């Protein structure tokens, strides 16, 4: 009994930290509609900066109470200032870009911050001092409980209370709440939105920085803090309802306690418990616990233009390049052939995600689930039934398609960020099945020896096979976009109500499209498995989903050829940069930022625009 | 007071306004009339900078505001009341008013919630009611009151009578009369000709984004042929 009480207190302490980060995320989203992927990076910077202030420089010499707490506050303020600078230099330019494009920009910031932190603080973990006044522990029900944790438990409600006062008792807060509902109207009433946005980024970033700084006496400061917290913070914000502070608080408590007790009750599925809860909440309450259905999209947001086939000249050039590549393949070494086969796989993977994002208008943060489903289907068939590669490649799309039907049935009911987060939850569930069901999947060790059949074992043969299957997959996806099915899909994306009114069953169409795309992702996954000779849980991991997302966004969501260009550009850049420099994340992040700022329609969009411009000038 | 010259505006590639010119004198109520889709609301939005004008000038007391962001135009003294009302649904009446509050303007008696409650008495009892839980008429009064909190020199009123019960329309006309008596200049877009004729001094008739006629309101009310040509459905 006593142990349970202490465990509950532990849960409350983590809930407070989680709430600090999630509150900043939800406040920023509420006003700016930006889903700030870099929020976890700000949290990490808060921890690193606090470590620096507390253990180096004048504050460290001062020591004692002010040495520590001064350092924590200074770190929070510094991160707040950095948030304001980021808003003014980067995010301000992309408020009118599509939601996912903003996500791409903030993801680029994650990459940049990763390498900057590595440069500044090195790879080894940093340990902070104990907090003055809060050292040692107190006795609760006969068990010792750290004072600092008790302090953290109080921080959450106090910050919630302060934020409530800010939002309801100050002019600034009232303006923020008004801007959350209708930015344009607020500016028509004479309020300079830019100041409001910069201020809200300062506030949100400072909260993240404070959350990170307060971790200093609790845990080591590492370079992995950003990704660990951002996923949980997203989960909290989504469960609570986007933009709702009390919701975020409730959800943080829920998740904090779930972590504390999950370990005791379901040790086997701890990794997935959080995502299971999120999935259940979203299925029952599509806008989170205290969230509300979003109003009409802000004025000025137009439905994107129809995807267009590439202009003729460019299409011919692309076909020429492909033909040249196929002819030149026999003269290439093993390494380029492996690389090119990978590219083919990524192109199909990206194209399948593009199908649901572009024409379908749905976002998926968990597309790797279907890639992995295909890979594991092929590998399991081979391992347990000794089925040959041909059977694996044939059945993988069906297996992934079935998984897509199952997950999609839940996901396509929601929209926007909620739908995206539900796809992420399902992908994490799939990932943890692969990771924790060791008897069948081999767990972390994966399944090895997934080799192609004899005839396809040569690098050249496998390259041709990859190009053939991926090419066919891309063409089938493309065929569907321009078929009546694709028209119906686009119709329900552009105007759900009008589409329903002319007899299009939006849910059914989205559901089938989701499964169709999943099937092709599965084919890509199976090919990848045979190319590598193994499968691992990382095939279903968040980074792989993010890779696909980046490829689609880089290429341009509203172009048919976008995912192809995006896949080549992203995979190629990553490969080249990783070979050139240790700091490939920094460079990749900067390149993505540059692309976002200068080619807001993606690579293919920019190319088509440039082509049109030339033609108009000639005419 | 307000002089608009050769205003053009586009939605994407669609050319909506083809050189709208109009003027509103000090203390004058000018009615922008025309059928649905004639460009009345777009004219309002282009003046306010919510739809950036592609050409033309918008002068308020001689100062050109075209091309400036909406908040700068609002600060210069234009108050915009949108057709869709757009009250902040989660904010109370008092909070809605607070969002609109701007510093007093020299030469104008500053608006306060108290003065506005005198103008729209029904708002006073609703002071702590969220904007989303009010009737259409109450919301319309709140939007006007909210914009007045910015102490504008000129009010852009986009179809204030739309969708309101006749008794509320009557009260709205009275309020506009009071504002006019205070010396406020108003540009009013209207479909409801009876309402427009009750409050307007002059009429400016738009057709397909082009101004066709400008004349005293009384003259338009005498000219049935003109009304049939441009206004009747």
Short mmCIF file of C-alpha atoms in Angstrom, two decimals, chain A residues 120-550:
data_model
loop_
_atom_site.label_atom_id
_atom_site.label_comp_id
_atom_site.label_asym_id
_atom_site.label_seq_id
_atom_site.Cartn_x
_atom_site.Cartn_y
_atom_site.Cartn_z
CA UNK A 120 28.58 23.02 -27.59
CA UNK A 121 28.25 20.38 -24.88
CA UNK A 122 29.77 17.23 -26.33
CA UNK A 123 28.33 13.74 -26.39
CA UNK A 124 28.82 12.76 -22.73
CA UNK A 125 25.99 13.07 -20.20
CA UNK A 126 25.94 16.02 -17.83
CA UNK A 127 24.98 15.77 -14.17
CA UNK A 128 23.66 18.72 -12.21
CA UNK A 129 23.91 19.44 -8.49
CA UNK A 130 21.14 18.81 -5.95
CA UNK A 131 18.77 21.70 -5.49
CA UNK A 132 19.48 23.92 -2.48
CA UNK A 133 16.76 23.74 0.22
CA UNK A 134 15.34 20.63 -1.39
CA UNK A 135 18.07 18.11 -0.72
CA UNK A 136 17.34 14.82 0.96
CA UNK A 137 13.96 13.29 1.52
CA UNK A 138 10.95 13.33 3.76
CA UNK A 139 9.13 10.40 5.26
CA UNK A 140 5.71 9.61 3.83
CA UNK A 141 3.77 6.64 5.21
CA UNK A 142 7.02 5.24 6.53
CA UNK A 143 8.76 5.45 3.15
CA UNK A 144 11.37 8.01 2.15
CA UNK A 145 10.39 10.35 -0.64
CA UNK A 146 12.75 12.98 -2.18
CA UNK A 147 11.90 16.58 -1.30
CA UNK A 148 12.66 17.72 -4.83
CA UNK A 149 9.96 15.46 -6.23
CA UNK A 150 7.46 16.98 -3.79
CA UNK A 151 8.49 20.41 -5.01
CA UNK A 152 7.96 19.32 -8.62
CA UNK A 153 4.49 18.04 -7.75
CA UNK A 154 3.60 21.56 -6.63
CA UNK A 155 5.11 23.23 -9.70
CA UNK A 156 2.50 21.85 -12.10
CA UNK A 157 -0.63 23.24 -10.42
CA UNK A 158 1.15 26.52 -9.62
CA UNK A 159 2.10 27.04 -13.27
CA UNK A 160 -1.43 26.09 -14.34
CA UNK A 161 -2.81 28.68 -11.92
CA UNK A 162 -0.42 31.39 -13.11
CA UNK A 163 -1.24 30.68 -16.72
CA UNK A 164 -4.96 30.84 -15.92
CA UNK A 165 -4.47 34.25 -14.34
CA UNK A 166 -2.41 35.38 -17.32
CA UNK A 167 -5.08 34.29 -19.79
CA UNK A 168 -8.09 35.61 -17.91
CA UNK A 169 -6.88 38.61 -15.94
CA UNK A 170 -4.47 40.42 -18.25
CA UNK A 171 -5.03 42.23 -21.52
CA UNK A 172 -2.22 40.23 -23.10
CA UNK A 173 -3.91 36.96 -22.16
CA UNK A 174 -7.30 38.10 -23.43
CA UNK A 175 -5.70 39.09 -26.74
CA UNK A 176 -4.05 35.67 -26.93
CA UNK A 177 -7.37 33.91 -26.35
CA UNK A 178 -9.01 36.10 -28.97
CA UNK A 179 -6.22 35.35 -31.43
CA UNK A 180 -6.67 31.64 -30.79
CA UNK A 181 -10.18 31.97 -32.17
CA UNK A 182 -9.81 34.50 -34.97
CA UNK A 183 -6.41 35.97 -35.74
CA UNK A 184 -7.57 38.08 -38.64
CA UNK A 185 -10.30 39.77 -36.64
CA UNK A 186 -7.84 40.58 -33.88
CA UNK A 187 -5.59 42.33 -36.36
CA UNK A 188 -8.56 44.18 -37.88
CA UNK A 189 -9.13 45.55 -34.38
CA UNK A 190 -5.69 47.16 -34.43
CA UNK A 191 -3.59 44.54 -32.64
CA UNK A 192 -0.19 43.86 -34.21
CA UNK A 193 -0.21 40.09 -34.59
CA UNK A 194 3.54 39.88 -34.98
CA UNK A 195 4.16 41.10 -31.44
CA UNK A 196 1.54 38.71 -30.13
CA UNK A 197 3.11 35.76 -31.90
CA UNK A 198 6.62 36.60 -30.83
CA UNK A 199 5.41 36.94 -27.26
CA UNK A 200 3.58 33.64 -27.35
CA UNK A 201 6.68 31.89 -28.62
CA UNK A 202 8.67 33.48 -25.84
CA UNK A 203 6.14 32.22 -23.31
CA UNK A 204 5.89 28.71 -24.74
CA UNK A 205 9.64 28.32 -25.18
CA UNK A 206 10.32 29.62 -21.67
CA UNK A 207 7.93 27.02 -20.25
CA UNK A 208 9.74 24.28 -22.17
CA UNK A 209 13.08 25.65 -20.99
CA UNK A 210 11.87 25.74 -17.40
CA UNK A 211 10.66 22.16 -17.71
CA UNK A 212 14.09 21.11 -18.95
CA UNK A 213 16.01 23.15 -16.38
CA UNK A 214 14.00 21.62 -13.54
CA UNK A 215 15.13 18.16 -14.61
CA UNK A 216 18.70 19.02 -13.68
CA UNK A 217 18.64 17.57 -10.13
CA UNK A 218 16.59 14.57 -11.27
CA UNK A 219 18.33 13.06 -14.25
CA UNK A 220 21.35 13.34 -16.49
CA UNK A 221 21.23 15.86 -19.33
CA UNK A 222 21.61 14.00 -22.61
CA UNK A 223 21.23 14.53 -26.33
CA UNK A 224 18.24 12.19 -26.37
CA UNK A 225 16.05 14.33 -24.14
CA UNK A 226 14.45 16.14 -27.07
CA UNK A 227 12.86 13.21 -28.85
CA UNK A 228 11.91 11.44 -25.63
CA UNK A 229 9.91 14.38 -24.35
CA UNK A 230 8.43 15.69 -27.60
CA UNK A 231 6.54 12.50 -28.36
CA UNK A 232 5.11 12.38 -24.84
CA UNK A 233 4.30 16.07 -24.87
CA UNK A 234 2.42 15.61 -28.14
CA UNK A 235 0.52 12.73 -26.63
CA UNK A 236 -0.40 14.87 -23.63
CA UNK A 237 -1.49 17.82 -25.74
CA UNK A 238 -3.56 15.63 -28.03
CA UNK A 239 -5.19 13.65 -25.23
CA UNK A 240 -6.00 16.89 -23.42
CA UNK A 241 -7.33 18.57 -26.54
CA UNK A 242 -5.20 20.91 -28.66
CA UNK A 243 -5.03 24.39 -27.19
CA UNK A 244 -6.63 23.45 -23.86
CA UNK A 245 -4.46 24.11 -20.80
CA UNK A 246 -6.64 22.31 -18.24
CA UNK A 247 -6.85 19.46 -20.73
CA UNK A 248 -3.07 19.31 -20.95
CA UNK A 249 -2.89 19.26 -17.16
CA UNK A 250 -5.37 16.40 -16.87
CA UNK A 251 -3.63 14.46 -19.61
CA UNK A 252 -0.23 15.00 -17.99
CA UNK A 253 -1.57 13.56 -14.75
CA UNK A 254 -3.02 10.63 -16.64
CA UNK A 255 0.21 9.90 -18.49
CA UNK A 256 2.38 10.48 -15.43
CA UNK A 257 0.41 7.99 -13.35
CA UNK A 258 0.21 5.58 -16.24
CA UNK A 259 3.99 5.52 -16.37
CA UNK A 260 4.27 5.07 -12.64
CA UNK A 261 1.80 2.20 -12.40
CA UNK A 262 2.20 0.69 -15.85
CA UNK A 263 5.58 -0.66 -14.74
CA UNK A 264 3.92 -2.51 -11.86
CA UNK A 265 0.82 -3.77 -13.63
CA UNK A 266 1.76 -4.40 -17.25
CA UNK A 267 5.54 -4.67 -17.40
CA UNK A 268 5.28 -6.34 -20.82
CA UNK A 269 3.56 -3.52 -22.60
CA UNK A 270 4.87 -0.44 -20.82
CA UNK A 271 6.28 1.00 -24.01
CA UNK A 272 2.93 1.03 -25.69
CA UNK A 273 0.58 1.77 -22.81
CA UNK A 274 0.68 5.52 -23.38
CA UNK A 275 -0.15 5.13 -27.04
CA UNK A 276 -2.92 2.66 -26.31
CA UNK A 277 -4.50 5.18 -23.97
CA UNK A 278 -4.16 7.91 -26.57
CA UNK A 279 -5.77 5.70 -29.18
CA UNK A 280 -8.67 4.90 -26.86
CA UNK A 281 -9.18 8.56 -25.93
CA UNK A 282 -9.12 9.68 -29.54
CA UNK A 283 -11.51 6.98 -30.66
CA UNK A 284 -13.96 7.94 -27.90
CA UNK A 285 -13.36 11.70 -27.95
CA UNK A 286 -11.97 12.73 -31.34
CA UNK A 287 -10.88 16.15 -30.07
CA UNK A 288 -9.27 15.06 -26.84
CA UNK A 289 -10.60 15.21 -23.30
CA UNK A 290 -11.30 18.95 -23.10
CA UNK A 291 -10.70 19.98 -26.70
CA UNK A 292 -13.32 21.34 -29.02
CA UNK A 293 -13.98 20.73 -32.67
CA UNK A 294 -11.85 23.26 -34.56
CA UNK A 295 -13.82 26.05 -36.18
CA UNK A 296 -13.67 26.87 -39.85
CA UNK A 297 -10.11 27.19 -41.13
CA UNK A 298 -8.82 30.76 -40.97
CA UNK A 299 -9.72 32.92 -43.94
CA UNK A 300 -7.24 32.99 -46.77
CA UNK A 301 -6.61 29.27 -46.63
CA UNK A 302 -7.54 27.88 -50.02
CA UNK A 303 -7.86 24.31 -51.02
CA UNK A 304 -4.70 23.35 -52.84
CA UNK A 305 -4.74 23.13 -56.62
CA UNK A 306 -5.22 19.79 -58.33
CA UNK A 307 -2.11 17.74 -58.80
CA UNK A 308 -0.90 18.15 -62.31
CA UNK A 309 1.13 15.77 -64.37
CA UNK A 310 4.64 17.01 -65.03
CA UNK A 311 4.99 19.31 -68.00
CA UNK A 312 5.84 17.34 -71.12
CA UNK A 313 9.44 18.46 -71.44
CA UNK A 314 10.27 17.62 -67.85
CA UNK A 315 8.50 14.26 -68.09
CA UNK A 316 10.57 13.39 -71.17
CA UNK A 317 13.75 14.41 -69.37
CA UNK A 318 12.83 12.24 -66.38
CA UNK A 319 12.03 9.26 -68.60
CA UNK A 320 15.35 9.78 -70.37
CA UNK A 321 17.21 9.81 -67.08
CA UNK A 322 15.50 6.61 -65.97
CA UNK A 323 16.26 4.86 -69.26
CA UNK A 324 19.88 5.99 -69.07
CA UNK A 325 20.11 4.64 -65.53
CA UNK A 326 18.68 1.28 -66.52
CA UNK A 327 21.12 0.99 -69.42
CA UNK A 328 24.08 2.08 -67.33
CA UNK A 329 23.25 -0.22 -64.39
CA UNK A 330 25.34 -3.21 -65.59
CA UNK A 331 28.41 -0.98 -65.53
CA UNK A 332 27.88 0.26 -61.98
CA UNK A 333 29.57 -1.22 -58.92
CA UNK A 334 27.78 -2.93 -56.05
CA UNK A 335 27.58 0.14 -53.85
CA UNK A 336 25.76 2.42 -56.29
CA UNK A 337 23.40 -0.45 -57.16
CA UNK A 338 22.50 -0.99 -53.50
CA UNK A 339 21.99 2.73 -53.12
CA UNK A 340 19.81 2.96 -56.23
CA UNK A 341 17.69 0.00 -55.15
CA UNK A 342 17.17 1.76 -51.81
CA UNK A 343 16.15 4.91 -53.65
CA UNK A 344 13.54 2.93 -55.58
CA UNK A 345 12.15 1.59 -52.31
CA UNK A 346 12.04 5.07 -50.74
CA UNK A 347 10.33 6.47 -53.80
CA UNK A 348 7.54 3.91 -53.53
CA UNK A 349 7.32 4.44 -49.77
CA UNK A 350 7.08 8.21 -50.20
CA UNK A 351 4.62 7.89 -53.09
CA UNK A 352 2.34 5.70 -50.97
CA UNK A 353 2.35 8.26 -48.16
CA UNK A 354 1.79 11.02 -50.68
CA UNK A 355 -1.35 9.24 -51.84
CA UNK A 356 -3.08 9.73 -48.50
CA UNK A 357 -1.55 13.14 -47.79
CA UNK A 358 -1.93 14.87 -51.16
CA UNK A 359 -5.09 13.60 -52.82
CA UNK A 360 -6.45 12.22 -49.55
CA UNK A 361 -5.78 15.32 -47.48
CA UNK A 362 -4.95 13.23 -44.40
CA UNK A 363 -1.71 13.42 -42.49
CA UNK A 364 0.07 10.33 -41.26
CA UNK A 365 2.88 10.37 -38.73
CA UNK A 366 2.93 6.61 -38.61
CA UNK A 367 3.33 5.43 -42.16
CA UNK A 368 6.29 3.26 -41.17
CA UNK A 369 3.78 0.87 -39.57
CA UNK A 370 2.78 -0.38 -43.03
CA UNK A 371 6.33 -0.37 -44.36
CA UNK A 372 7.27 -2.51 -41.37
CA UNK A 373 4.16 -4.67 -41.68
CA UNK A 374 5.19 -5.59 -45.21
CA UNK A 375 8.78 -6.22 -44.17
CA UNK A 376 7.79 -8.40 -41.22
CA UNK A 377 5.15 -10.25 -43.23
CA UNK A 378 7.77 -11.26 -45.78
CA UNK A 379 10.35 -12.13 -43.13
CA UNK A 380 7.94 -14.15 -40.97
CA UNK A 381 6.70 -16.09 -44.00
CA UNK A 382 10.27 -16.91 -44.86
CA UNK A 383 11.29 -17.83 -41.34
CA UNK A 384 8.27 -19.75 -40.12
CA UNK A 385 6.86 -21.17 -43.36
CA UNK A 386 10.02 -21.16 -45.47
CA UNK A 387 8.09 -19.26 -48.14
CA UNK A 388 10.30 -17.97 -50.97
CA UNK A 389 10.85 -14.31 -51.78
CA UNK A 390 8.23 -14.34 -54.52
CA UNK A 391 5.53 -15.37 -52.06
CA UNK A 392 6.74 -12.75 -49.60
CA UNK A 393 6.67 -9.95 -52.17
CA UNK A 394 3.22 -11.04 -53.29
CA UNK A 395 1.69 -11.35 -49.82
CA UNK A 396 3.40 -8.40 -48.12
CA UNK A 397 1.16 -5.78 -49.75
CA UNK A 398 -1.92 -7.72 -48.67
CA UNK A 399 -0.64 -8.05 -45.11
CA UNK A 400 0.19 -4.35 -44.94
CA UNK A 401 -3.12 -3.52 -46.59
CA UNK A 402 -4.98 -5.50 -43.94
CA UNK A 403 -3.11 -3.67 -41.19
CA UNK A 404 -4.01 -0.47 -43.03
CA UNK A 405 -7.68 -1.48 -43.08
CA UNK A 406 -7.58 -2.16 -39.36
CA UNK A 407 -5.73 0.99 -38.25
CA UNK A 408 -7.30 3.14 -40.94
CA UNK A 409 -10.80 2.33 -39.73
CA UNK A 410 -10.00 4.35 -36.60
CA UNK A 411 -7.66 6.96 -38.04
CA UNK A 412 -9.65 8.28 -40.98
CA UNK A 413 -12.54 9.30 -38.72
CA UNK A 414 -10.41 12.08 -37.28
CA UNK A 415 -8.88 15.03 -39.06
CA UNK A 416 -5.77 17.17 -38.99
CA UNK A 417 -3.33 16.83 -36.15
CA UNK A 418 -5.60 14.44 -34.24
CA UNK A 419 -5.66 11.99 -37.12
CA UNK A 420 -1.91 12.30 -37.53
CA UNK A 421 -1.36 11.56 -33.85
CA UNK A 422 -3.65 8.55 -33.97
CA UNK A 423 -1.62 7.14 -36.87
CA UNK A 424 1.47 7.73 -34.75
CA UNK A 425 -0.12 5.88 -31.83
CA UNK A 426 -0.94 2.87 -33.98
CA UNK A 427 2.55 2.86 -35.46
CA UNK A 428 4.01 2.86 -31.96
CA UNK A 429 1.72 -0.01 -31.00
CA UNK A 430 2.89 -1.95 -34.05
CA UNK A 431 6.48 -1.06 -33.21
CA UNK A 432 6.18 -2.33 -29.65
CA UNK A 433 4.61 -5.57 -30.87
CA UNK A 434 7.68 -6.10 -33.03
CA UNK A 435 9.95 -5.03 -30.19
CA UNK A 436 8.40 -6.90 -27.28
CA UNK A 437 6.91 -10.08 -28.84
CA UNK A 438 10.34 -11.65 -28.87
CA UNK A 439 9.22 -15.26 -29.50
CA UNK A 440 7.79 -14.44 -32.90
CA UNK A 441 9.64 -11.35 -34.09
CA UNK A 442 12.98 -11.82 -32.42
CA UNK A 443 12.49 -8.52 -30.60
CA UNK A 444 15.34 -6.06 -30.85
CA UNK A 445 17.54 -8.63 -32.62
CA UNK A 446 15.12 -8.70 -35.54
CA UNK A 447 14.96 -11.49 -38.07
CA UNK A 448 18.12 -12.20 -40.00
CA UNK A 449 18.74 -14.17 -43.17
CA UNK A 450 15.86 -12.67 -45.14
CA UNK A 451 17.60 -13.14 -48.48
CA UNK A 452 16.10 -12.98 -51.95
CA UNK A 453 15.63 -16.07 -54.09
CA UNK A 454 18.66 -17.36 -55.96
CA UNK A 455 17.99 -15.54 -59.25
CA UNK A 456 17.60 -12.16 -57.57
CA UNK A 457 20.56 -12.42 -55.27
CA UNK A 458 22.92 -10.51 -57.52
CA UNK A 459 22.97 -6.77 -56.92
CA UNK A 460 22.14 -6.01 -60.53
CA UNK A 461 19.19 -8.41 -60.67
CA UNK A 462 17.86 -7.08 -57.38
CA UNK A 463 18.21 -3.52 -58.62
CA UNK A 464 16.14 -4.32 -61.72
CA UNK A 465 13.57 -6.12 -59.56
CA UNK A 466 13.33 -3.11 -57.25
CA UNK A 467 12.93 -0.67 -60.11
CA UNK A 468 10.31 -2.90 -61.75
CA UNK A 469 8.18 -3.38 -58.64
CA UNK A 470 8.54 0.16 -57.34
CA UNK A 471 7.90 1.59 -60.80
CA UNK A 472 4.77 -0.52 -61.09
CA UNK A 473 3.69 0.55 -57.60
CA UNK A 474 4.16 4.24 -58.37
CA UNK A 475 2.24 3.89 -61.63
CA UNK A 476 -0.64 2.11 -59.88
CA UNK A 477 -0.79 4.84 -57.24
CA UNK A 478 -0.73 7.46 -59.93
CA UNK A 479 -3.43 5.65 -61.86
CA UNK A 480 -5.65 5.76 -58.77
CA UNK A 481 -5.14 9.51 -58.33
CA UNK A 482 -6.57 10.21 -61.77
CA UNK A 483 -9.22 7.48 -61.68
CA UNK A 484 -12.79 8.26 -60.52
CA UNK A 485 -11.73 6.92 -57.12
CA UNK A 486 -9.01 9.57 -56.89
CA UNK A 487 -11.43 12.28 -58.01
CA UNK A 488 -13.84 11.26 -55.27
CA UNK A 489 -10.95 11.26 -52.80
CA UNK A 490 -10.00 14.80 -53.78
CA UNK A 491 -13.62 15.90 -53.71
CA UNK A 492 -14.10 14.77 -50.12
CA UNK A 493 -10.80 16.42 -49.20
CA UNK A 494 -11.76 19.79 -50.68
CA UNK A 495 -15.32 19.87 -49.43
CA UNK A 496 -16.50 17.01 -47.24
CA UNK A 497 -20.06 18.29 -47.02
CA UNK A 498 -20.54 18.88 -50.72
CA UNK A 499 -18.95 15.53 -51.50
CA UNK A 500 -21.37 13.78 -49.15
CA UNK A 501 -24.23 15.68 -50.75
CA UNK A 502 -23.45 14.26 -54.19
CA UNK A 503 -23.32 10.75 -52.79
CA UNK A 504 -19.63 10.23 -52.00
CA UNK A 505 -19.15 8.22 -48.83
CA UNK A 506 -16.19 10.15 -47.45
CA UNK A 507 -15.33 7.71 -44.69
CA UNK A 508 -15.32 4.72 -47.02
CA UNK A 509 -13.23 6.49 -49.64
CA UNK A 510 -10.66 7.66 -47.10
CA UNK A 511 -10.57 4.23 -45.51
CA UNK A 512 -9.93 2.44 -48.78
CA UNK A 513 -7.35 5.02 -49.83
CA UNK A 514 -5.56 4.54 -46.52
CA UNK A 515 -5.44 0.76 -47.01
CA UNK A 516 -4.41 1.11 -50.66
CA UNK A 517 -1.49 3.33 -49.68
CA UNK A 518 -0.60 0.97 -46.82
CA UNK A 519 -0.40 -1.93 -49.28
CA UNK A 520 2.20 -0.14 -51.40
CA UNK A 521 4.16 0.90 -48.33
CA UNK A 522 4.13 -2.81 -47.45
CA UNK A 523 5.56 -3.72 -50.84
CA UNK A 524 8.31 -1.16 -50.33
CA UNK A 525 9.00 -2.61 -46.88
CA UNK A 526 9.23 -6.18 -48.16
CA UNK A 527 11.64 -5.14 -50.91
CA UNK A 528 13.72 -3.28 -48.36
CA UNK A 529 13.81 -6.35 -46.12
CA UNK A 530 15.09 -8.56 -48.94
CA UNK A 531 17.57 -5.89 -49.98
CA UNK A 532 19.05 -5.75 -46.49
CA UNK A 533 18.60 -9.43 -45.66
CA UNK A 534 17.02 -8.61 -42.30
CA UNK A 535 14.18 -6.83 -40.53
CA UNK A 536 14.30 -4.86 -37.28
CA UNK A 537 11.74 -3.01 -35.16
CA UNK A 538 13.30 0.25 -36.37
CA UNK A 539 11.54 -0.37 -39.69
CA UNK A 540 8.35 0.66 -37.87
CA UNK A 541 9.92 3.37 -35.75
CA UNK A 542 9.06 7.05 -35.60
CA UNK A 543 12.26 8.11 -37.43
CA UNK A 544 11.24 6.09 -40.47
CA UNK A 545 7.76 7.63 -40.48
CA UNK A 546 9.38 11.04 -40.22
CA UNK A 547 11.69 10.19 -43.14
CA UNK A 548 8.68 9.46 -45.35
CA UNK A 549 6.96 12.62 -44.18
CA UNK A 550 10.03 14.70 -44.99
#
